[in-house]
Coordinates of C-alpha atoms in Angstrom, one line a residue:
Chain A
M1 CA -11.2 -31.8 19.6
K2 CA -8.5 -29.5 20.3
D3 CA -5.1 -31.1 21.7
K4 CA -3.7 -29.6 24.7
E5 CA -1.3 -26.5 24.2
I6 CA 2.2 -27.4 25.3
K7 CA 3.7 -24.0 26.3
L8 CA 7.5 -23.3 25.5
T9 CA 8.2 -23.5 29.1
E10 CA 6.9 -26.9 29.5
L11 CA 8.4 -28.6 26.5
D12 CA 10.8 -31.2 27.0
V13 CA 12.1 -31.3 23.8
D14 CA 13.6 -35.0 23.7
K15 CA 10.7 -36.7 25.6
F16 CA 8.4 -34.5 22.6
I17 CA 10.1 -36.3 19.8
K18 CA 10.3 -39.5 21.6
E19 CA 6.4 -39.5 22.1
K20 CA 5.8 -38.2 18.8
V21 CA 7.9 -40.6 16.8
R22 CA 6.3 -43.5 18.8
G23 CA 2.9 -41.8 17.8
I24 CA 3.5 -42.0 14.3
S25 CA 4.9 -45.4 14.2
S26 CA 2.1 -47.0 16.2
A27 CA -0.9 -45.1 13.9
V28 CA 1.0 -46.1 10.7
G29 CA 1.5 -49.8 12.0
K30 CA 3.1 -51.8 8.9
G31 CA 1.5 -49.3 6.5
C32 CA 3.1 -46.5 4.7
A33 CA 2.9 -42.5 4.9
I34 CA 3.3 -39.7 2.6
N35 CA 4.2 -36.0 3.5
A36 CA 4.7 -32.8 1.5
L37 CA 7.9 -30.8 2.3
S38 CA 8.1 -27.2 1.5
G39 CA 11.1 -26.2 3.2
G40 CA 9.6 -24.3 5.9
V41 CA 10.2 -25.5 9.7
D42 CA 6.7 -26.9 10.2
S43 CA 6.9 -29.3 7.3
S44 CA 10.7 -29.6 7.7
T45 CA 10.3 -30.9 11.3
V46 CA 7.4 -33.2 10.4
T47 CA 9.4 -34.6 7.6
M48 CA 12.6 -35.4 10.3
L49 CA 10.1 -36.9 12.8
G50 CA 8.3 -39.0 10.2
H51 CA 11.6 -40.3 8.9
K52 CA 12.8 -41.4 12.3
A53 CA 9.5 -43.2 12.5
L54 CA 8.9 -44.8 9.5
G55 CA 12.2 -44.6 7.8
T56 CA 11.7 -45.6 3.7
R57 CA 8.0 -46.4 4.6
L58 CA 7.5 -42.5 4.5
K59 CA 7.4 -41.1 0.9
T60 CA 8.5 -37.2 1.0
Y61 CA 7.2 -35.0 -1.8
F62 CA 8.3 -31.6 -2.9
I63 CA 5.4 -30.2 -4.8
N64 CA 6.6 -27.4 -7.0
N65 CA 3.1 -25.3 -7.3
G66 CA 4.8 -22.4 -9.1
L67 CA 4.1 -20.4 -6.0
M68 CA 7.7 -21.0 -4.3
R69 CA 10.4 -18.7 -3.7
E70 CA 13.5 -18.5 -6.0
D71 CA 15.5 -21.8 -6.5
E72 CA 13.3 -23.4 -3.4
P73 CA 12.9 -26.7 -4.8
Q74 CA 16.6 -27.3 -5.3
R75 CA 17.6 -25.9 -2.2
V76 CA 15.3 -28.2 0.0
V77 CA 15.9 -31.3 -1.8
S78 CA 19.7 -30.8 -1.6
L79 CA 19.3 -30.1 2.1
F80 CA 17.6 -33.1 2.9
K81 CA 19.9 -35.3 0.6
R82 CA 22.6 -34.0 3.1
L83 CA 20.3 -35.3 5.9
G84 CA 19.6 -39.1 4.5
V85 CA 16.3 -38.0 3.6
P86 CA 15.0 -38.9 -0.1
V87 CA 12.7 -36.2 -1.6
E88 CA 10.7 -36.5 -5.1
I89 CA 10.1 -33.0 -6.8
I90 CA 6.7 -33.1 -8.4
D91 CA 6.1 -30.6 -10.8
A92 CA 2.4 -29.2 -10.5
R93 CA 3.0 -25.7 -11.7
R94 CA 0.4 -26.3 -14.6
Q95 CA -2.3 -27.5 -12.1
F96 CA -2.0 -24.7 -9.7
L97 CA -1.6 -21.9 -12.1
G98 CA -4.6 -23.4 -13.8
A99 CA -6.6 -23.4 -10.7
L100 CA -5.7 -19.8 -9.7
K101 CA -6.3 -18.7 -13.1
G102 CA -9.1 -15.6 -12.9
V103 CA -9.6 -16.0 -9.0
T104 CA -9.0 -12.7 -7.2
D105 CA -11.0 -13.4 -3.6
P106 CA -8.2 -14.3 -0.9
E107 CA -10.6 -17.1 0.1
E108 CA -11.1 -18.5 -3.2
K109 CA -7.6 -18.4 -3.9
R110 CA -6.7 -20.3 -0.9
E111 CA -9.6 -22.8 -1.5
A112 CA -8.3 -23.2 -5.0
I113 CA -5.0 -23.9 -3.9
T114 CA -6.2 -26.4 -0.9
Q115 CA -8.3 -28.2 -3.6
T116 CA -5.7 -28.5 -6.0
F117 CA -3.0 -29.7 -3.3
Y118 CA -5.1 -32.4 -1.4
K119 CA -7.8 -33.5 -4.0
D120 CA -5.9 -33.3 -7.3
V121 CA -2.1 -33.3 -6.7
F122 CA -1.9 -35.4 -3.2
G123 CA -4.9 -37.6 -4.5
A124 CA -2.7 -38.8 -7.4
L125 CA 0.3 -39.5 -5.2
V126 CA -1.5 -41.3 -2.3
K127 CA -3.1 -43.5 -4.8
K128 CA 0.4 -43.9 -6.5
S129 CA 1.9 -44.8 -3.1
G130 CA -0.8 -46.7 -1.3
A131 CA -0.3 -44.8 1.8
Q132 CA -3.0 -44.3 4.2
Y133 CA -1.5 -41.8 6.2
L134 CA -0.5 -37.8 5.6
L135 CA 1.6 -36.5 8.0
Q136 CA 1.4 -32.5 8.2
G137 CA 2.8 -29.9 9.9
T138 CA -0.3 -28.0 11.3
I139 CA 0.6 -25.7 14.3
L140 CA -2.0 -24.4 17.0
T141 CA -1.7 -20.9 15.6
D142 CA -3.1 -22.4 12.4
V143 CA -6.1 -24.2 14.3
D144 CA -6.7 -21.1 16.5
E145 CA -6.9 -18.5 13.4
T146 CA -9.2 -20.9 11.5
V147 CA -11.5 -21.7 14.6
A148 CA -11.8 -18.0 15.0
G149 CA -12.4 -17.1 11.3
I150 CA -9.3 -15.0 10.9
K151 CA -8.1 -16.9 8.0
R152 CA -8.5 -20.1 6.6
Q153 CA -5.4 -22.3 7.1
H154 CA -5.0 -24.5 4.0
N155 CA -4.0 -27.6 6.1
V156 CA -6.6 -27.5 9.0
F157 CA -9.6 -30.0 8.1
E158 CA -11.0 -31.7 11.2
Q159 CA -11.3 -28.4 13.2
L160 CA -13.3 -27.4 10.3
G161 CA -15.5 -30.5 10.7
I162 CA -13.9 -32.0 7.7
D163 CA -13.0 -35.7 7.6
P164 CA -10.3 -35.9 5.2
H165 CA -10.3 -39.9 5.2
K166 CA -13.8 -39.3 3.5
V167 CA -13.2 -36.5 1.6
F168 CA -9.5 -37.2 0.2
G169 CA -9.2 -41.0 0.9
Y170 CA -6.5 -40.7 3.6
K171 CA -5.8 -39.8 7.4
I172 CA -3.9 -36.8 8.5
L173 CA -1.6 -36.9 11.2
E174 CA -0.5 -33.6 12.8
P175 CA 2.4 -34.1 15.6
L176 CA 3.0 -30.6 15.9
V177 CA -0.6 -29.4 16.6
Q178 CA 0.1 -28.5 20.3
L179 CA 3.1 -26.5 19.8
R180 CA 3.5 -22.8 18.4
K181 CA 6.2 -21.7 16.1
D182 CA 8.9 -21.2 19.0
G183 CA 8.4 -24.9 20.0
V184 CA 8.7 -26.1 16.6
R185 CA 12.0 -24.3 16.3
K186 CA 13.3 -26.1 19.3
V187 CA 12.3 -29.7 17.9
A188 CA 13.6 -28.8 14.5
H189 CA 17.2 -27.9 16.3
V190 CA 17.1 -30.8 18.2
L191 CA 16.6 -33.1 15.1
G192 CA 19.4 -32.0 13.4
L193 CA 18.0 -29.4 11.0
P194 CA 20.6 -26.5 10.0
E195 CA 19.7 -23.0 11.6
S196 CA 18.7 -21.8 8.4
T197 CA 16.0 -23.9 8.5
Y198 CA 15.0 -24.0 12.2
N199 CA 15.6 -20.1 12.6
R200 CA 13.7 -19.7 8.8
I201 CA 11.1 -17.1 8.5
P202 CA 7.5 -18.3 8.6
F203 CA 6.1 -18.7 5.1
P204 CA 2.2 -19.3 4.2
G205 CA 0.8 -22.2 2.7
P206 CA -0.6 -20.7 -0.1
A207 CA 3.0 -19.6 -0.6
L208 CA 3.5 -16.6 -3.0
S209 CA -0.1 -16.5 -3.9
A210 CA -0.8 -15.0 -0.8
R211 CA 1.8 -12.3 -1.4
V212 CA -0.2 -11.3 -4.8
I213 CA -3.3 -9.2 -4.1
G214 CA -5.7 -10.0 -6.6
E215 CA -5.3 -12.5 -9.2
A216 CA -1.9 -14.7 -8.9
T217 CA -0.7 -15.0 -12.6
A218 CA 2.9 -16.3 -13.6
E219 CA 3.7 -13.1 -14.3
R220 CA 2.6 -11.2 -11.2
L221 CA 3.9 -14.5 -9.0
D222 CA 7.4 -13.5 -11.0
I223 CA 7.2 -10.1 -9.8
V224 CA 6.7 -10.7 -6.0
R225 CA 9.2 -13.5 -6.2
R226 CA 12.1 -10.9 -7.5
A227 CA 10.9 -8.5 -4.7
T228 CA 11.0 -11.2 -2.2
V229 CA 14.6 -12.1 -2.8
I230 CA 15.4 -8.6 -2.4
V231 CA 13.6 -8.5 1.0
E232 CA 15.0 -11.6 2.3
E233 CA 18.6 -10.7 1.2
E234 CA 18.0 -7.2 3.0
L235 CA 16.2 -8.3 6.1
A236 CA 18.3 -11.6 6.9
G237 CA 20.3 -9.8 9.2
T238 CA 17.5 -8.7 11.3
D239 CA 16.0 -10.8 14.2
A240 CA 12.7 -10.1 12.7
F241 CA 10.1 -12.8 13.2
Q242 CA 8.9 -12.5 9.7
Y243 CA 9.1 -10.4 6.5
M244 CA 7.8 -10.3 3.1
A245 CA 7.1 -8.7 0.0
I246 CA 3.4 -8.1 -1.3
L247 CA 2.4 -7.0 -4.8
H248 CA -0.7 -4.6 -4.8
Q249 CA -3.2 -4.7 -7.5
D250 CA -3.8 -1.0 -7.3
R251 CA -1.6 0.8 -9.7
V252 CA 0.0 4.2 -8.7
T253 CA 1.7 6.9 -11.1
G254 CA 5.4 7.1 -11.0
M255 CA 8.0 8.5 -13.2
R256 CA 10.8 7.2 -15.2
D257 CA 13.2 8.8 -17.5
G258 CA 10.9 11.9 -17.0
K259 CA 8.3 10.3 -18.3
R260 CA 5.0 9.3 -16.8
D261 CA 4.9 5.4 -16.0
F262 CA 1.8 4.3 -14.0
G263 CA 3.2 1.2 -12.3
L264 CA 2.9 -1.2 -9.5
Q265 CA 3.4 -1.0 -5.6
I266 CA 5.0 -3.3 -3.5
E267 CA 4.3 -3.3 0.3
V268 CA 7.3 -4.6 2.8
R269 CA 6.2 -6.0 6.2
C270 CA 8.6 -7.0 8.7
W271 CA 7.3 -8.4 11.9
D272 CA 8.5 -8.7 15.5
S273 CA 6.9 -11.3 17.0
V274 CA 7.3 -14.4 19.3
D275 CA 4.5 -16.7 17.8
A276 CA 2.6 -14.7 15.5
R277 CA -0.6 -14.0 17.8
V278 CA 0.3 -10.6 18.2
A279 CA 3.0 -8.8 16.1
K280 CA 4.6 -5.3 16.2
P281 CA 6.3 -3.8 12.8
T282 CA 10.2 -3.9 13.1
R283 CA 11.7 -0.7 13.7
L284 CA 13.9 -1.1 10.6
P285 CA 16.4 2.0 10.1
Y286 CA 15.4 4.3 7.6
E287 CA 18.9 3.4 5.5
T288 CA 17.3 -0.3 5.0
L289 CA 14.0 0.6 4.2
E290 CA 15.5 3.1 1.6
R291 CA 17.7 0.6 0.1
L292 CA 14.9 -1.8 -0.1
A293 CA 13.1 0.6 -2.0
E294 CA 15.7 1.6 -4.3
R295 CA 16.7 -1.9 -5.1
I296 CA 13.0 -3.0 -5.4
T297 CA 11.9 -0.2 -7.8
G298 CA 15.6 -0.4 -9.5
E299 CA 15.4 -4.2 -10.0
V300 CA 11.9 -5.3 -10.5
P301 CA 10.5 -4.3 -13.9
G302 CA 7.2 -2.2 -13.0
V303 CA 7.3 -1.4 -9.8
V304 CA 7.5 2.6 -9.3
S305 CA 6.5 2.5 -5.5
V306 CA 7.3 0.7 -2.2
T307 CA 5.5 1.0 1.0
Y308 CA 6.4 -0.1 4.7
N309 CA 3.6 -1.7 6.8
I310 CA 3.4 0.4 10.1
T311 CA 0.3 -1.6 11.7
T312 CA 0.3 -4.0 14.6
K313 CA -1.4 -7.4 14.4
P314 CA -4.3 -6.7 15.7
P315 CA -6.0 -5.0 13.8
S316 CA -3.9 -6.3 11.0
T317 CA -2.8 -9.8 10.4
I318 CA 0.9 -11.0 9.3
E319 CA -0.1 -12.1 5.6
A320 CA -2.3 -9.3 3.8
V321 CA -4.4 -11.9 2.0
Chain B
M1 CA 5.2 30.0 -25.1
K2 CA 6.7 29.2 -21.7
D3 CA 7.3 32.1 -19.7
K4 CA 11.3 32.4 -18.3
E5 CA 11.6 30.8 -14.8
I6 CA 12.3 33.1 -12.0
K7 CA 14.8 31.2 -9.5
L8 CA 14.4 31.9 -5.7
T9 CA 17.8 33.5 -5.5
E10 CA 16.6 36.1 -8.4
L11 CA 13.3 36.7 -6.9
D12 CA 12.7 40.5 -5.7
V13 CA 9.2 39.9 -4.1
D14 CA 8.1 43.5 -3.9
K15 CA 9.0 44.2 -7.4
F16 CA 7.2 41.1 -8.4
I17 CA 4.0 41.8 -6.7
K18 CA 4.4 45.3 -8.4
E19 CA 4.6 43.9 -11.7
K20 CA 2.1 41.4 -11.5
V21 CA -0.6 43.6 -10.3
R22 CA 0.3 46.3 -12.9
G23 CA -0.2 43.2 -15.2
I24 CA -3.6 42.1 -14.0
S25 CA -4.9 45.8 -14.3
S26 CA -3.7 46.2 -17.7
A27 CA -5.1 42.7 -18.9
V28 CA -8.3 43.3 -17.4
G29 CA -8.5 47.0 -18.3
K30 CA -12.1 48.1 -17.3
G31 CA -13.4 44.5 -17.2
C32 CA -13.7 42.3 -14.3
A33 CA -12.3 38.6 -13.6
I34 CA -13.3 36.1 -11.3
N35 CA -11.1 33.5 -9.6
A36 CA -11.4 30.1 -7.7
L37 CA -10.0 30.1 -4.3
S38 CA -8.9 26.4 -2.8
G39 CA -7.3 28.1 0.0
G40 CA -4.0 26.5 -0.9
V41 CA -0.8 28.9 -1.1
D42 CA -1.1 29.2 -5.1
S43 CA -4.8 30.4 -5.4
S44 CA -4.9 32.2 -2.0
T45 CA -1.8 34.4 -3.3
V46 CA -3.4 35.0 -6.9
T47 CA -6.4 35.8 -5.0
M48 CA -4.7 38.7 -2.9
L49 CA -2.7 39.7 -6.2
G50 CA -6.3 40.0 -8.2
H51 CA -7.7 41.6 -5.2
K52 CA -4.7 44.5 -5.1
A53 CA -5.2 44.9 -8.8
L54 CA -8.8 44.8 -9.4
G55 CA -10.8 45.4 -5.9
T56 CA -14.2 44.7 -6.1
R57 CA -14.0 43.7 -10.0
L58 CA -12.4 40.7 -8.8
K59 CA -15.2 38.2 -7.8
T60 CA -13.4 35.3 -5.8
Y61 CA -15.5 31.9 -5.6
F62 CA -14.9 28.7 -3.1
I63 CA -15.9 26.0 -5.0
N64 CA -17.2 23.4 -2.6
N65 CA -16.5 20.4 -4.7
G66 CA -17.1 17.5 -2.1
L67 CA -13.5 16.5 -2.4
M68 CA -12.1 19.2 0.1
R69 CA -10.6 18.5 3.5
E70 CA -12.7 19.0 6.7
D71 CA -14.2 21.8 7.4
E72 CA -12.1 23.8 4.6
P73 CA -14.8 26.1 3.0
Q74 CA -15.6 27.8 6.3
R75 CA -12.0 28.2 7.3
V76 CA -11.3 29.9 3.9
V77 CA -14.0 32.1 3.8
S78 CA -13.2 33.5 7.5
L79 CA -9.6 33.9 6.8
F80 CA -10.2 36.0 3.7
K81 CA -13.0 37.7 5.5
R82 CA -10.2 38.9 8.0
L83 CA -8.3 40.1 5.2
G84 CA -11.2 42.2 3.6
V85 CA -11.8 39.9 0.5
P86 CA -15.6 38.7 -0.1
V87 CA -15.5 34.9 -1.1
E88 CA -18.7 33.3 -2.3
I89 CA -19.1 29.8 -1.4
I90 CA -20.3 27.4 -4.4
D91 CA -21.8 24.4 -3.4
A92 CA -21.2 22.0 -6.5
R93 CA -21.0 18.8 -4.5
R94 CA -23.7 17.2 -6.4
Q95 CA -21.7 18.1 -9.7
F96 CA -18.6 16.7 -8.9
L97 CA -19.7 13.5 -7.4
G98 CA -22.1 12.9 -10.6
A99 CA -19.0 13.3 -12.7
L100 CA -16.9 11.0 -10.6
K101 CA -19.6 8.0 -10.5
G102 CA -17.9 5.0 -11.9
V103 CA -14.5 6.5 -12.8
T104 CA -11.4 5.0 -11.6
D105 CA -9.0 5.5 -14.0
P106 CA -6.8 8.6 -12.8
E107 CA -6.7 10.5 -16.0
E108 CA -10.3 10.2 -16.5
K109 CA -10.8 11.3 -12.9
R110 CA -8.5 14.5 -13.4
E111 CA -10.3 14.8 -16.7
A112 CA -14.0 14.7 -15.0
I113 CA -13.1 17.3 -12.6
T114 CA -11.2 19.2 -15.0
Q115 CA -14.2 19.5 -17.4
T116 CA -16.9 20.0 -14.5
F117 CA -14.8 22.9 -12.9
Y118 CA -14.0 24.6 -15.8
K119 CA -17.0 24.0 -18.4
D120 CA -19.9 23.3 -16.0
V121 CA -19.5 25.4 -12.8
F122 CA -17.2 27.9 -14.0
G123 CA -18.7 28.0 -17.5
A124 CA -22.1 29.1 -15.2
L125 CA -20.3 31.5 -13.2
V126 CA -18.5 33.2 -15.8
K127 CA -21.5 33.8 -17.8
K128 CA -23.5 35.1 -14.8
S129 CA -20.4 37.6 -13.7
G130 CA -19.6 38.8 -17.3
A131 CA -15.8 38.2 -16.6
Q132 CA -13.6 37.9 -19.4
Y133 CA -10.7 36.8 -17.0
L134 CA -10.1 33.8 -15.1
L135 CA -7.1 34.2 -12.6
Q136 CA -5.4 31.2 -11.9
G137 CA -2.6 29.7 -9.7
T138 CA -0.7 27.4 -12.0
I139 CA 3.0 27.2 -11.0
L140 CA 6.2 26.0 -13.3
T141 CA 6.3 22.8 -11.9
D142 CA 2.4 22.0 -13.0
V143 CA 3.5 23.1 -16.2
D144 CA 6.7 21.0 -16.4
E145 CA 4.9 17.7 -15.2
T146 CA 2.2 18.2 -17.8
V147 CA 4.3 19.3 -20.6
A148 CA 6.7 16.1 -19.6
G149 CA 3.5 13.9 -19.5
I150 CA 4.2 13.1 -16.0
K151 CA 0.7 14.1 -14.7
R152 CA -1.9 16.0 -16.2
Q153 CA -2.4 19.3 -13.9
H154 CA -5.9 20.3 -14.1
N155 CA -5.3 23.8 -14.6
V156 CA -2.7 24.1 -17.3
F157 CA -4.3 24.5 -20.9
E158 CA -2.3 26.7 -23.0
Q159 CA 0.8 24.6 -22.8
L160 CA -1.5 21.5 -24.0
G161 CA -2.6 23.5 -27.2
I162 CA -5.7 24.3 -25.7
D163 CA -7.1 27.9 -25.8
P164 CA -9.5 28.1 -23.0
H165 CA -11.3 31.4 -24.6
K166 CA -12.4 29.3 -27.6
V167 CA -13.1 26.1 -25.2
F168 CA -14.5 27.9 -22.0
G169 CA -15.3 31.3 -22.9
Y170 CA -12.8 33.2 -20.7
K171 CA -9.1 34.2 -21.0
I172 CA -6.7 32.8 -18.4
L173 CA -4.1 34.8 -16.4
E174 CA -1.3 32.8 -14.5
P175 CA 0.7 35.4 -12.7
L176 CA 2.5 32.8 -10.9
V177 CA 3.7 30.6 -13.7
Q178 CA 7.4 31.7 -13.6
L179 CA 7.6 30.4 -9.8
R180 CA 7.7 27.3 -7.9
K181 CA 6.4 26.5 -4.6
D182 CA 9.2 28.2 -2.7
G183 CA 9.1 31.5 -4.6
V184 CA 4.8 31.3 -4.0
R185 CA 5.3 31.3 -0.5
K186 CA 7.6 33.9 -0.3
V187 CA 5.3 36.2 -2.0
A188 CA 2.0 34.8 -0.1
H189 CA 4.1 36.0 3.2
V190 CA 4.6 39.6 1.9
L191 CA 1.1 39.9 0.7
G192 CA 0.2 39.3 4.1
L193 CA -1.1 36.1 4.0
P194 CA -1.0 34.0 7.7
E195 CA 1.5 31.3 8.3
S196 CA -0.7 28.9 8.3
T197 CA -1.7 29.4 4.5
Y198 CA 2.1 30.4 3.2
N199 CA 3.5 27.6 5.0
R200 CA 0.7 25.4 3.9
I201 CA 1.3 22.0 2.7
P202 CA 0.6 21.5 -1.2
F203 CA -2.7 19.9 -1.9
P204 CA -3.8 18.6 -5.2
G205 CA -5.8 20.4 -7.9
P206 CA -8.2 17.2 -7.9
A207 CA -8.0 17.4 -4.0
L208 CA -9.0 14.3 -2.2
S209 CA -10.4 12.5 -5.4
A210 CA -6.5 12.1 -6.0
R211 CA -6.3 10.6 -2.7
V212 CA -8.6 7.9 -3.3
I213 CA -7.2 4.9 -5.5
G214 CA -10.2 3.5 -7.8
E215 CA -13.6 5.4 -7.9
A216 CA -14.0 8.4 -5.6
T217 CA -17.5 7.8 -4.0
A218 CA -18.9 10.1 -1.4
E219 CA -18.3 7.3 1.2
R220 CA -14.8 6.5 0.0
L221 CA -14.1 10.5 0.1
D222 CA -15.4 10.6 3.5
I223 CA -12.9 7.3 5.0
V224 CA -9.7 9.3 3.2
R225 CA -11.2 12.7 4.8
R226 CA -11.0 11.1 8.0
A227 CA -7.6 9.8 7.6
T228 CA -6.5 13.3 6.3
V229 CA -7.5 14.7 9.4
I230 CA -5.3 12.6 11.7
V231 CA -2.3 12.8 9.1
E232 CA -2.4 16.4 9.3
E233 CA -2.8 16.5 13.1
E234 CA 0.1 14.3 13.6
L235 CA 2.5 15.8 11.1
A236 CA 2.0 19.3 11.3
G237 CA 4.6 19.9 14.0
T238 CA 7.4 18.2 11.0
D239 CA 9.2 20.4 8.6
A240 CA 8.2 17.8 5.9
F241 CA 7.2 19.5 2.5
Q242 CA 3.8 17.7 2.4
Y243 CA 2.0 14.8 3.7
M244 CA -1.0 12.8 2.8
A245 CA -3.2 10.0 3.5
I246 CA -4.2 7.8 0.6
L247 CA -7.1 5.4 0.4
H248 CA -6.4 2.3 -1.6
Q249 CA -8.7 -0.1 -3.5
D250 CA -7.2 -3.0 -2.5
R251 CA -8.2 -5.0 0.4
V252 CA -6.1 -6.5 2.9
T253 CA -6.8 -9.2 5.9
G254 CA -7.1 -8.0 9.4
M255 CA -8.9 -8.9 12.7
R256 CA -11.0 -7.0 15.1
D257 CA -12.2 -8.8 18.4
G258 CA -10.7 -12.0 17.2
K259 CA -12.7 -12.3 14.1
R260 CA -11.6 -11.7 10.7
D261 CA -12.5 -8.2 9.2
F262 CA -11.5 -8.3 5.5
G263 CA -10.7 -4.3 5.4
L264 CA -9.1 -1.0 4.0
Q265 CA -5.6 0.3 3.8
I266 CA -4.6 3.6 4.1
E267 CA -1.1 4.6 2.7
V268 CA 0.6 7.7 4.4
R269 CA 2.9 9.7 2.5
C270 CA 5.6 12.5 4.0
W271 CA 7.9 14.0 1.5
D272 CA 11.1 16.3 2.4
S273 CA 11.5 18.6 -0.9
V274 CA 12.2 21.9 -1.9
D275 CA 10.2 22.5 -4.9
A276 CA 8.4 18.9 -5.3
R277 CA 10.8 18.3 -8.5
V278 CA 12.4 15.5 -6.7
A279 CA 11.7 14.5 -3.0
K280 CA 12.4 11.7 -0.4
P281 CA 10.2 10.2 2.3
T282 CA 10.8 12.1 5.8
R283 CA 12.5 10.1 8.1
L284 CA 9.7 9.9 10.5
P285 CA 10.1 8.5 14.0
Y286 CA 8.7 5.2 14.6
E287 CA 6.8 6.7 17.7
T288 CA 4.8 8.9 15.1
L289 CA 4.3 6.4 12.5
E290 CA 2.7 4.0 15.0
R291 CA 0.6 6.7 16.7
L292 CA -0.3 7.4 13.2
A293 CA -1.4 3.8 12.5
E294 CA -2.8 3.4 15.8
R295 CA -5.1 6.1 15.4
I296 CA -6.2 5.6 11.7
T297 CA -7.0 1.8 12.1
G298 CA -8.7 2.9 15.6
E299 CA -10.5 6.2 14.5
V300 CA -11.4 5.7 10.9
P301 CA -14.1 2.8 10.3
G302 CA -13.0 -0.3 8.0
V303 CA -9.5 0.3 8.0
V304 CA -7.1 -2.5 9.4
S305 CA -4.0 -1.6 7.9
V306 CA -1.8 1.5 7.3
T307 CA 1.6 1.8 5.5
Y308 CA 4.5 4.5 4.9
N309 CA 5.6 4.8 1.7
I310 CA 9.4 4.8 1.4
T311 CA 10.0 5.5 -2.2
T312 CA 12.1 8.7 -3.4
K313 CA 10.6 10.7 -6.4
P314 CA 11.3 9.8 -8.7
P315 CA 10.6 6.8 -9.4
S316 CA 7.7 7.8 -7.4
T317 CA 5.7 10.9 -7.8
I318 CA 4.3 13.1 -4.6
E319 CA 0.7 12.0 -5.0
A320 CA -0.4 8.3 -5.9
V321 CA -2.9 9.0 -8.8

């Protein structure tokens, strides 16, 4: 059953936090819970709620799946250390890249990541920890899009008729499932997370593998990771809802040093949106677009072409795959 | 041997026309020549020069290769009829689409089109006509790019060490080979061609097959043809040097009627340039970009995403493949 949406105008943040902390406490009882922290606003908020409810009975992991942005594991762990929340890094790069080998279909990529995450990596951690509960940062937009068949979100189970207790061996708690992104940001702020987290642009569950069209190899992930650094540096000052670099599989003709260079294309997307349900491309100044193209073709090996997406959602989606 | 460039500042158009007409006359002598007219400024100019030199001893063909823009054959034939130049349409769609079947590599596509054009279709026409000469609209930029290995232009032979007389059975005359695009436009104007021709945006030799990444099937050509109509309608009022729609092979996620629609992406390019050697993306107003995206996703079946290329040449090239 779908929980009732709490609209931003109705959201009493203090009351919401109190209720969710109480809810987690009473569900977990004297047991313990685990959660995976990616560093995005959703999982960071859930980590803080779980920490308030359970203290050391919440075990928080950062799964390094090899699909993260540059320097992400260290950044997240040191931020939460300052907040008094211990986070353990699990190096699972080998498992994820192995599961993604040869997979080009977007849905199969998502499925490979979901399976690796929940069954292989988390299955082992749950057994080790003895936890009966998994805290998870699913928000209402994830549920909506999965139910509508627009995109299979990696963190939506019950709505798909999957019983995670039966399939994965633990129960899932989703304290944010009545909120959309704007509500989560408010809760994160009140929970004491820094602005760099509560105003952080959304990042997809399958991480950089969703930013690679076609096979997500270590090499191709590295290319899109480098382009992502540039896009995030150049667009951090905008008020945009989300921005990203996408590596295409198509190759296009380019030239370097007067010679033909049949190379790679990076697509940049930058969205104006309130809650990701509808979105418009940000009207970035041409100076910014031109600097993006110059830096990406100059600094990321093999890239000869950069495009900017000019489509609204719908008919586009925010992410490409 | 490469002919000497005539720079725009040095170009005496009347003298140029007189010399080239005399050159064609004396080369062809009492024989006859044929040429293929695509409707672009280069081949239109060559047709007028050849007509002035040879009259009815020039036989002009419009080869419908199935890769043309919408309504192109009829448009070109009726324009030249008004100018007193008879043009015969040859329907060669079956041969070209057959030669392109299963071909995805850009160079192999170009090669398939070159071979089909010069050996199969033109070979037959030359035999039928008894012509010893082919008049051709090669310009200096084509030669430069082929020699530099940036792109194999379909109409450059001697510079590649190919003797067309030996290989194809006729000699090639290239009266425009000392000019760049800006010079050709001036010559075209003085020759009495209408502004819609002498200011026409450049169009590549392999036509719409160069605007399809991957296999150029009849269906995919039709998609890019429909997108091209929209791009040309919306951007005709700009001062841009060239603009185009490119159909990608990559598929991206989109949504229609609330459901996922794993669809096609069209890339729009619009260039500011003087002579195609270097170029910058035109700073089109966002209203124009947004209207392009709205019309292309709304009017071309299967397209869910539109991008605008923001890279300079170099490192990009004008065309994608």
